[in-house]
């Protein structure tokens, strides 16, 4: 992963909703497939498959027409949905860095003829293609996001959490909250009520993967490494209205 380039893209990427419907060059598609084959997961033990399809073989409930969709399928295991978000956000940034527009398509479904092509569970799609609008934001003021103080408990690690703050999320819900405890960052997701939960529980877990992906890219950019851990105290003491996802331990330089 090109951490330096991707870190810069975090501060100007945007969701593209208008596309030139012409085809991408086959070399570009092959480069994308090669990149997908080397994606870094959160959890190595979860099997994931990604498939590029054209817009004709998906059902999209939003009025967005894109020439291509990247469909994500996953083995069903603990945290597999967050893992899928973590991996697919790497593709989102890769496309943006290479001048290709993309947009998370949470209500897109593969049509019947391809729905059963994988033995894994369908998770989500990413729309992509040549942009028919400006691919990047001009400045940070174009981001409509919570203040950093709203997404973490105290000061510290703000250079990492700023990258999370700018991450995309379903209907811009920004479901994340972080407790910073020395070199550990505990990640929490907002709880949805019963009605909202029918739609948003899955999307929020995907969003957590997206935000954590941004955090990890920022850590690498700043010369730090990280590991994912499970912390019982963090699990047992979530902020009110949130539930525990994972902990990210930031390793000192040279460790």
PDB file of C-alpha atoms in Angstrom:
ATOM      1  CA  UNK A   1       0.000   0.000   0.000  1.00  0.00           C
ATOM      2  CA  UNK A   2       1.314   3.462  -0.895  1.00  0.00           C
ATOM      3  CA  UNK A   3       0.827   4.994   2.570  1.00  0.00           C
ATOM      4  CA  UNK A   4       2.254   8.419   1.682  1.00  0.00           C
ATOM      5  CA  UNK A   5       0.030   8.855  -1.367  1.00  0.00           C
ATOM      6  CA  UNK A   6      -3.045   7.428   0.336  1.00  0.00           C
ATOM      7  CA  UNK A   7      -2.574   9.656   3.371  1.00  0.00           C
ATOM      8  CA  UNK A   8      -2.645  12.724   1.125  1.00  0.00           C
ATOM      9  CA  UNK A   9      -5.769  11.427  -0.655  1.00  0.00           C
ATOM     10  CA  UNK A  10      -7.633  11.135   2.671  1.00  0.00           C
ATOM     11  CA  UNK A  11      -7.630  14.936   2.914  1.00  0.00           C
ATOM     12  CA  UNK A  12      -9.221  15.518  -0.491  1.00  0.00           C
ATOM     13  CA  UNK A  13     -11.182  12.409  -1.534  1.00  0.00           C
ATOM     14  CA  UNK A  14     -14.907  12.616  -2.104  1.00  0.00           C
ATOM     15  CA  UNK A  15     -17.695  10.297  -3.151  1.00  0.00           C
ATOM     16  CA  UNK A  16     -18.294  10.542  -6.889  1.00  0.00           C
ATOM     17  CA  UNK A  17     -21.939  10.308  -7.952  1.00  0.00           C
ATOM     18  CA  UNK A  18     -21.692  11.375 -11.607  1.00  0.00           C
ATOM     19  CA  UNK A  19     -19.861   9.144 -14.065  1.00  0.00           C
ATOM     20  CA  UNK A  20     -18.794   9.008 -17.663  1.00  0.00           C
ATOM     21  CA  UNK A  21     -20.298   5.626 -18.541  1.00  0.00           C
ATOM     22  CA  UNK A  22     -17.597   4.726 -21.067  1.00  0.00           C
ATOM     23  CA  UNK A  23     -15.379   1.724 -20.378  1.00  0.00           C
ATOM     24  CA  UNK A  24     -12.066   1.885 -18.592  1.00  0.00           C
ATOM     25  CA  UNK A  25      -8.961   0.666 -20.381  1.00  0.00           C
ATOM     26  CA  UNK A  26      -8.314  -3.049 -19.813  1.00  0.00           C
ATOM     27  CA  UNK A  27      -4.850  -2.244 -18.472  1.00  0.00           C
ATOM     28  CA  UNK A  28      -6.414  -0.072 -15.762  1.00  0.00           C
ATOM     29  CA  UNK A  29      -8.826  -2.830 -14.791  1.00  0.00           C
ATOM     30  CA  UNK A  30      -5.969  -5.334 -14.639  1.00  0.00           C
ATOM     31  CA  UNK A  31      -3.952  -2.959 -12.465  1.00  0.00           C
ATOM     32  CA  UNK A  32      -6.946  -2.736 -10.136  1.00  0.00           C
ATOM     33  CA  UNK A  33      -7.266  -6.523  -9.994  1.00  0.00           C
ATOM     34  CA  UNK A  34      -3.553  -6.824  -9.200  1.00  0.00           C
ATOM     35  CA  UNK A  35      -3.934  -4.297  -6.399  1.00  0.00           C
ATOM     36  CA  UNK A  36      -6.984  -6.103  -4.985  1.00  0.00           C
ATOM     37  CA  UNK A  37      -5.022  -9.347  -4.821  1.00  0.00           C
ATOM     38  CA  UNK A  38      -2.602  -7.720  -2.335  1.00  0.00           C
ATOM     39  CA  UNK A  39      -5.087  -5.956  -0.040  1.00  0.00           C
ATOM     40  CA  UNK A  40      -4.247  -5.976   3.664  1.00  0.00           C
ATOM     41  CA  UNK A  41      -7.078  -7.319   5.857  1.00  0.00           C
ATOM     42  CA  UNK A  42      -7.716  -6.565   9.502  1.00  0.00           C
ATOM     43  CA  UNK A  43      -7.971 -10.292  10.140  1.00  0.00           C
ATOM     44  CA  UNK A  44      -6.031 -12.820   8.081  1.00  0.00           C
ATOM     45  CA  UNK A  45      -8.345 -15.699   9.031  1.00  0.00           C
ATOM     46  CA  UNK A  46     -11.405 -14.313   7.201  1.00  0.00           C
ATOM     47  CA  UNK A  47     -11.832 -15.336   3.576  1.00  0.00           C
ATOM     48  CA  UNK A  48     -12.833 -12.451   1.299  1.00  0.00           C
ATOM     49  CA  UNK A  49     -13.569 -12.304  -2.427  1.00  0.00           C
ATOM     50  CA  UNK A  50     -13.980  -9.235  -4.632  1.00  0.00           C
ATOM     51  CA  UNK A  51     -15.472  -9.235  -8.118  1.00  0.00           C
ATOM     52  CA  UNK A  52     -15.622  -6.466 -10.745  1.00  0.00           C
ATOM     53  CA  UNK A  53     -18.931  -6.337 -12.626  1.00  0.00           C
ATOM     54  CA  UNK A  54     -20.646  -3.885 -14.936  1.00  0.00           C
ATOM     55  CA  UNK A  55     -23.612  -1.770 -13.924  1.00  0.00           C
ATOM     56  CA  UNK A  56     -26.079  -3.942 -15.842  1.00  0.00           C
ATOM     57  CA  UNK A  57     -25.843  -6.817 -13.375  1.00  0.00           C
ATOM     58  CA  UNK A  58     -26.633  -4.932 -10.157  1.00  0.00           C
ATOM     59  CA  UNK A  59     -29.777  -3.416  -8.657  1.00  0.00           C
ATOM     60  CA  UNK A  60     -29.136   0.043  -7.288  1.00  0.00           C
ATOM     61  CA  UNK A  61     -31.747   1.794  -5.149  1.00  0.00           C
ATOM     62  CA  UNK A  62     -29.937   5.128  -5.435  1.00  0.00           C
ATOM     63  CA  UNK A  63     -30.077   7.261  -8.610  1.00  0.00           C
ATOM     64  CA  UNK A  64     -26.376   6.713  -9.309  1.00  0.00           C
ATOM     65  CA  UNK A  65     -25.323   5.150 -12.586  1.00  0.00           C
ATOM     66  CA  UNK A  66     -21.764   3.870 -12.672  1.00  0.00           C
ATOM     67  CA  UNK A  67     -20.137   1.717 -15.361  1.00  0.00           C
ATOM     68  CA  UNK A  68     -18.532  -0.660 -12.828  1.00  0.00           C
ATOM     69  CA  UNK A  69     -19.118  -2.065  -9.368  1.00  0.00           C
ATOM     70  CA  UNK A  70     -16.737  -3.936  -7.127  1.00  0.00           C
ATOM     71  CA  UNK A  71     -18.734  -6.535  -5.206  1.00  0.00           C
ATOM     72  CA  UNK A  72     -17.403  -7.778  -1.866  1.00  0.00           C
ATOM     73  CA  UNK A  73     -18.144 -11.224  -0.479  1.00  0.00           C
ATOM     74  CA  UNK A  74     -16.946 -12.562   2.861  1.00  0.00           C
ATOM     75  CA  UNK A  75     -16.847 -15.632   4.998  1.00  0.00           C
ATOM     76  CA  UNK A  76     -19.146 -15.086   7.985  1.00  0.00           C
ATOM     77  CA  UNK A  77     -16.993 -14.775  11.095  1.00  0.00           C
ATOM     78  CA  UNK A  78     -16.668 -12.410  14.029  1.00  0.00           C
ATOM     79  CA  UNK A  79     -15.908  -8.867  12.763  1.00  0.00           C
ATOM     80  CA  UNK A  80     -16.097  -9.947   9.118  1.00  0.00           C
ATOM     81  CA  UNK A  81     -18.202  -6.913   8.163  1.00  0.00           C
ATOM     82  CA  UNK A  82     -15.724  -4.453   9.674  1.00  0.00           C
ATOM     83  CA  UNK A  83     -12.916  -6.366   7.970  1.00  0.00           C
ATOM     84  CA  UNK A  84     -14.672  -5.921   4.606  1.00  0.00           C
ATOM     85  CA  UNK A  85     -14.947  -2.162   5.155  1.00  0.00           C
ATOM     86  CA  UNK A  86     -11.262  -1.973   6.087  1.00  0.00           C
ATOM     87  CA  UNK A  87     -10.241  -3.745   2.906  1.00  0.00           C
ATOM     88  CA  UNK A  88     -12.594  -2.000   0.490  1.00  0.00           C
ATOM     89  CA  UNK A  89     -11.576   1.456   1.713  1.00  0.00           C
ATOM     90  CA  UNK A  90      -8.070   0.679   0.504  1.00  0.00           C
ATOM     91  CA  UNK A  91      -9.578   0.233  -2.959  1.00  0.00           C
ATOM     92  CA  UNK A  92     -11.546   3.484  -2.636  1.00  0.00           C
ATOM     93  CA  UNK A  93      -8.316   5.384  -1.905  1.00  0.00           C
ATOM     94  CA  UNK A  94      -6.401   3.562  -4.644  1.00  0.00           C
ATOM     95  CA  UNK A  95      -9.012   4.559  -7.218  1.00  0.00           C
ATOM     96  CA  UNK A  96      -9.085   8.178  -6.054  1.00  0.00           C
ATOM     97  CA  UNK A  97      -5.274   8.338  -6.158  1.00  0.00           C
ATOM     98  CA  UNK A  98      -5.361   7.143  -9.756  1.00  0.00           C
ATOM     99  CA  UNK A  99      -8.001   9.574 -11.022  1.00  0.00           C
ATOM    100  CA  UNK A 100     -10.884   7.087 -10.969  1.00  0.00           C
ATOM    101  CA  UNK A 101     -14.093   8.055  -9.195  1.00  0.00           C
ATOM    102  CA  UNK A 102     -15.769   5.791  -6.657  1.00  0.00           C
ATOM    103  CA  UNK A 103     -18.684   5.768  -4.236  1.00  0.00           C
ATOM    104  CA  UNK A 104     -19.801   3.323  -1.568  1.00  0.00           C
ATOM    105  CA  UNK A 105     -23.064   1.705  -2.645  1.00  0.00           C
ATOM    106  CA  UNK A 106     -24.664   0.372   0.516  1.00  0.00           C
ATOM    107  CA  UNK A 107     -28.063  -0.416  -1.023  1.00  0.00           C
ATOM    108  CA  UNK A 108     -26.737  -2.056  -4.187  1.00  0.00           C
ATOM    109  CA  UNK A 109     -27.353  -5.766  -4.690  1.00  0.00           C
ATOM    110  CA  UNK A 110     -26.128  -8.168  -7.381  1.00  0.00           C
ATOM    111  CA  UNK A 111     -28.868  -9.408  -9.691  1.00  0.00           C
ATOM    112  CA  UNK A 112     -30.002 -13.017  -9.565  1.00  0.00           C
ATOM    113  CA  UNK A 113     -27.726 -14.218 -12.358  1.00  0.00           C
ATOM    114  CA  UNK A 114     -24.578 -13.431 -10.377  1.00  0.00           C
ATOM    115  CA  UNK A 115     -25.868 -13.423  -6.794  1.00  0.00           C
ATOM    116  CA  UNK A 116     -24.917 -17.045  -6.201  1.00  0.00           C
ATOM    117  CA  UNK A 117     -21.590 -17.107  -8.012  1.00  0.00           C
ATOM    118  CA  UNK A 118     -19.709 -17.024  -4.693  1.00  0.00           C
ATOM    119  CA  UNK A 119     -20.081 -19.434  -1.802  1.00  0.00           C
ATOM    120  CA  UNK A 120     -19.410 -16.476   0.517  1.00  0.00           C
ATOM    121  CA  UNK A 121     -21.923 -13.905   1.790  1.00  0.00           C
ATOM    122  CA  UNK A 122     -22.411 -10.709  -0.184  1.00  0.00           C
ATOM    123  CA  UNK A 123     -21.472  -7.663   1.935  1.00  0.00           C
ATOM    124  CA  UNK A 124     -21.406  -4.420  -0.088  1.00  0.00           C
ATOM    125  CA  UNK A 125     -20.419  -2.808  -3.385  1.00  0.00           C
ATOM    126  CA  UNK A 126     -18.226   0.078  -4.477  1.00  0.00           C
ATOM    127  CA  UNK A 127     -19.336   1.959  -7.611  1.00  0.00           C
ATOM    128  CA  UNK A 128     -16.492   3.259  -9.779  1.00  0.00           C
ATOM    129  CA  UNK A 129     -15.565   4.638 -13.195  1.00  0.00           C
ATOM    130  CA  UNK A 130     -14.370   7.746 -15.004  1.00  0.00           C
ATOM    131  CA  UNK A 131     -15.629  10.773 -13.029  1.00  0.00           C
ATOM    132  CA  UNK A 132     -17.969  13.270 -14.693  1.00  0.00           C
ATOM    133  CA  UNK A 133     -17.310  15.801 -11.919  1.00  0.00           C
ATOM    134  CA  UNK A 134     -14.255  17.022 -10.013  1.00  0.00           C
ATOM    135  CA  UNK A 135     -12.708  13.970  -8.428  1.00  0.00           C
ATOM    136  CA  UNK A 136     -11.218  15.743  -5.394  1.00  0.00           C
ATOM    137  CA  UNK A 137     -12.253  18.423  -2.922  1.00  0.00           C
ATOM    138  CA  UNK A 138     -10.533  21.791  -3.183  1.00  0.00           C
ATOM    139  CA  UNK A 139     -10.037  22.214   0.572  1.00  0.00           C
ATOM    140  CA  UNK A 140     -10.908  20.780   3.986  1.00  0.00           C
ATOM    141  CA  UNK A 141     -13.850  23.138   4.450  1.00  0.00           C
ATOM    142  CA  UNK A 142     -15.816  20.972   2.004  1.00  0.00           C
ATOM    143  CA  UNK A 143     -15.868  18.102   4.523  1.00  0.00           C
ATOM    144  CA  UNK A 144     -19.000  18.124   6.688  1.00  0.00           C
ATOM    145  CA  UNK A 145     -17.729  16.250   9.716  1.00  0.00           C
ATOM    146  CA  UNK A 146     -17.913  16.235  13.509  1.00  0.00           C
ATOM    147  CA  UNK A 147     -15.224  18.111  15.422  1.00  0.00           C
ATOM    148  CA  UNK A 148     -12.422  15.861  16.603  1.00  0.00           C
ATOM    149  CA  UNK A 149     -13.422  16.445  20.242  1.00  0.00           C
ATOM    150  CA  UNK A 150     -16.749  14.753  19.445  1.00  0.00           C
ATOM    151  CA  UNK A 151     -15.143  11.488  18.374  1.00  0.00           C
ATOM    152  CA  UNK A 152     -12.591  10.861  21.132  1.00  0.00           C
ATOM    153  CA  UNK A 153     -12.304  11.047  24.894  1.00  0.00           C
ATOM    154  CA  UNK A 154      -9.238  13.253  25.314  1.00  0.00           C
ATOM    155  CA  UNK A 155      -6.183  14.694  23.647  1.00  0.00           C
ATOM    156  CA  UNK A 156      -3.516  12.531  22.158  1.00  0.00           C
ATOM    157  CA  UNK A 157      -3.222  10.662  18.872  1.00  0.00           C
ATOM    158  CA  UNK A 158      -5.117  13.470  17.123  1.00  0.00           C
ATOM    159  CA  UNK A 159      -2.915  13.154  14.020  1.00  0.00           C
ATOM    160  CA  UNK A 160      -4.270   9.622  13.635  1.00  0.00           C
ATOM    161  CA  UNK A 161      -7.857  10.440  14.555  1.00  0.00           C
ATOM    162  CA  UNK A 162      -8.015  13.394  12.183  1.00  0.00           C
ATOM    163  CA  UNK A 163      -7.678  10.887   9.334  1.00  0.00           C
ATOM    164  CA  UNK A 164     -10.629   8.949  10.793  1.00  0.00           C
ATOM    165  CA  UNK A 165     -12.662  12.135  11.194  1.00  0.00           C
ATOM    166  CA  UNK A 166     -12.515  12.723   7.436  1.00  0.00           C
ATOM    167  CA  UNK A 167     -13.523   9.163   6.501  1.00  0.00           C
ATOM    168  CA  UNK A 168     -16.727   8.512   4.526  1.00  0.00           C
ATOM    169  CA  UNK A 169     -19.690   6.810   6.190  1.00  0.00           C
ATOM    170  CA  UNK A 170     -23.237   5.831   5.267  1.00  0.00           C
ATOM    171  CA  UNK A 171     -25.401   8.990   5.078  1.00  0.00           C
ATOM    172  CA  UNK A 172     -22.438  10.718   6.758  1.00  0.00           C
ATOM    173  CA  UNK A 173     -23.450   9.171  10.092  1.00  0.00           C
ATOM    174  CA  UNK A 174     -19.855   9.048  11.453  1.00  0.00           C
ATOM    175  CA  UNK A 175     -20.665   6.228  13.902  1.00  0.00           C
ATOM    176  CA  UNK A 176     -17.205   6.032  15.537  1.00  0.00           C
ATOM    177  CA  UNK A 177     -15.894   6.994  18.944  1.00  0.00           C
ATOM    178  CA  UNK A 178     -12.398   6.388  20.307  1.00  0.00           C
ATOM    179  CA  UNK A 179     -10.879   6.121  23.760  1.00  0.00           C
ATOM    180  CA  UNK A 180      -7.178   6.938  23.763  1.00  0.00           C
ATOM    181  CA  UNK A 181      -5.254   5.124  26.501  1.00  0.00           C
ATOM    182  CA  UNK A 182      -1.516   5.754  26.141  1.00  0.00           C
ATOM    183  CA  UNK A 183      -0.447   3.713  23.114  1.00  0.00           C
ATOM    184  CA  UNK A 184      -3.847   2.033  22.657  1.00  0.00           C
ATOM    185  CA  UNK A 185      -6.836   3.398  20.803  1.00  0.00           C
ATOM    186  CA  UNK A 186     -10.109   1.632  21.599  1.00  0.00           C
ATOM    187  CA  UNK A 187     -12.678   1.836  18.804  1.00  0.00           C
ATOM    188  CA  UNK A 188     -16.432   1.938  19.467  1.00  0.00           C
ATOM    189  CA  UNK A 189     -19.488   2.035  17.223  1.00  0.00           C
ATOM    190  CA  UNK A 190     -22.733   3.861  17.952  1.00  0.00           C
ATOM    191  CA  UNK A 191     -25.747   1.751  18.897  1.00  0.00           C
ATOM    192  CA  UNK A 192     -28.797   2.055  16.652  1.00  0.00           C
ATOM    193  CA  UNK A 193     -32.367   1.752  17.874  1.00  0.00           C
ATOM    194  CA  UNK A 194     -34.420  -1.261  16.791  1.00  0.00           C
ATOM    195  CA  UNK A 195     -35.851   0.360  13.660  1.00  0.00           C
ATOM    196  CA  UNK A 196     -32.657   2.052  12.448  1.00  0.00           C
ATOM    197  CA  UNK A 197     -30.677  -1.045  13.308  1.00  0.00           C
ATOM    198  CA  UNK A 198     -32.361  -3.045  10.554  1.00  0.00           C
ATOM    199  CA  UNK A 199     -30.490  -0.960   7.978  1.00  0.00           C
ATOM    200  CA  UNK A 200     -27.671   0.723   9.836  1.00  0.00           C
ATOM    201  CA  UNK A 201     -26.133  -1.975  12.044  1.00  0.00           C
ATOM    202  CA  UNK A 202     -24.385  -3.576   9.069  1.00  0.00           C
ATOM    203  CA  UNK A 203     -23.492  -0.259   7.426  1.00  0.00           C
ATOM    204  CA  UNK A 204     -22.115   1.125  10.693  1.00  0.00           C
ATOM    205  CA  UNK A 205     -19.830  -1.882  11.062  1.00  0.00           C
ATOM    206  CA  UNK A 206     -18.584  -1.322   7.515  1.00  0.00           C
ATOM    207  CA  UNK A 207     -18.017   2.341   8.356  1.00  0.00           C
ATOM    208  CA  UNK A 208     -15.928   1.334  11.369  1.00  0.00           C
ATOM    209  CA  UNK A 209     -13.669  -0.614   9.041  1.00  0.00           C
ATOM    210  CA  UNK A 210     -13.367   2.435   6.787  1.00  0.00           C
ATOM    211  CA  UNK A 211     -12.424   4.719   9.683  1.00  0.00           C
ATOM    212  CA  UNK A 212      -9.954   2.229  11.147  1.00  0.00           C
ATOM    213  CA  UNK A 213      -8.360   1.878   7.711  1.00  0.00           C
ATOM    214  CA  UNK A 214      -7.736   5.644   7.671  1.00  0.00           C
ATOM    215  CA  UNK A 215      -6.263   5.473  11.184  1.00  0.00           C
ATOM    216  CA  UNK A 216      -3.836   2.727  10.164  1.00  0.00           C
ATOM    217  CA  UNK A 217      -2.759   4.568   7.015  1.00  0.00           C
ATOM    218  CA  UNK A 218      -2.049   7.656   9.127  1.00  0.00           C
ATOM    219  CA  UNK A 219      -0.008   5.568  11.578  1.00  0.00           C
ATOM    220  CA  UNK A 220       2.117   4.129   8.784  1.00  0.00           C
ATOM    221  CA  UNK A 221       2.537   7.567   7.223  1.00  0.00           C
ATOM    222  CA  UNK A 222       3.847   8.874  10.551  1.00  0.00           C
ATOM    223  CA  UNK A 223       6.358   6.022  10.739  1.00  0.00           C
ATOM    224  CA  UNK A 224       4.478   3.965  13.325  1.00  0.00           C
ATOM    225  CA  UNK A 225       3.190   0.415  13.183  1.00  0.00           C
ATOM    226  CA  UNK A 226       0.086  -1.087  14.751  1.00  0.00           C
ATOM    227  CA  UNK A 227      -1.543  -4.335  15.784  1.00  0.00           C
ATOM    228  CA  UNK A 228      -5.195  -5.152  16.466  1.00  0.00           C
ATOM    229  CA  UNK A 229      -5.911  -6.455  19.940  1.00  0.00           C
ATOM    230  CA  UNK A 230      -8.910  -7.283  22.108  1.00  0.00           C
ATOM    231  CA  UNK A 231      -9.130  -5.440  25.437  1.00  0.00           C
ATOM    232  CA  UNK A 232     -11.527  -6.773  28.077  1.00  0.00           C
ATOM    233  CA  UNK A 233     -11.636  -3.544  30.068  1.00  0.00           C
ATOM    234  CA  UNK A 234     -12.457  -1.559  26.921  1.00  0.00           C
ATOM    235  CA  UNK A 235     -15.102  -4.137  26.020  1.00  0.00           C
ATOM    236  CA  UNK A 236     -16.714  -3.936  29.463  1.00  0.00           C
ATOM    237  CA  UNK A 237     -16.634  -0.123  29.692  1.00  0.00           C
ATOM    238  CA  UNK A 238     -17.948   1.380  26.450  1.00  0.00           C
ATOM    239  CA  UNK A 239     -19.062   5.023  26.266  1.00  0.00           C
ATOM    240  CA  UNK A 240     -22.799   5.429  26.745  1.00  0.00           C
ATOM    241  CA  UNK A 241     -24.627   4.624  23.522  1.00  0.00           C
ATOM    242  CA  UNK A 242     -21.698   2.765  21.918  1.00  0.00           C
ATOM    243  CA  UNK A 243     -20.365  -0.793  21.728  1.00  0.00           C
ATOM    244  CA  UNK A 244     -16.809  -2.080  21.429  1.00  0.00           C
ATOM    245  CA  UNK A 245     -15.253  -3.011  18.084  1.00  0.00           C
ATOM    246  CA  UNK A 246     -11.503  -3.487  18.581  1.00  0.00           C
ATOM    247  CA  UNK A 247      -8.366  -1.908  19.989  1.00  0.00           C
ATOM    248  CA  UNK A 248      -5.484  -0.615  17.912  1.00  0.00           C
ATOM    249  CA  UNK A 249      -2.143  -0.719  19.662  1.00  0.00           C
ATOM    250  CA  UNK A 250       0.291   1.817  18.203  1.00  0.00           C
ATOM    251  CA  UNK A 251       3.834   0.485  18.289  1.00  0.00           C
ATOM    252  CA  UNK A 252       6.747   2.786  18.959  1.00  0.00           C
ATOM    253  CA  UNK A 253       9.078   3.529  16.076  1.00  0.00           C
ATOM    254  CA  UNK A 254      11.681   0.861  15.744  1.00  0.00           C
ATOM    255  CA  UNK A 255       9.723  -1.758  17.683  1.00  0.00           C
TER     256      UNK A 255
END
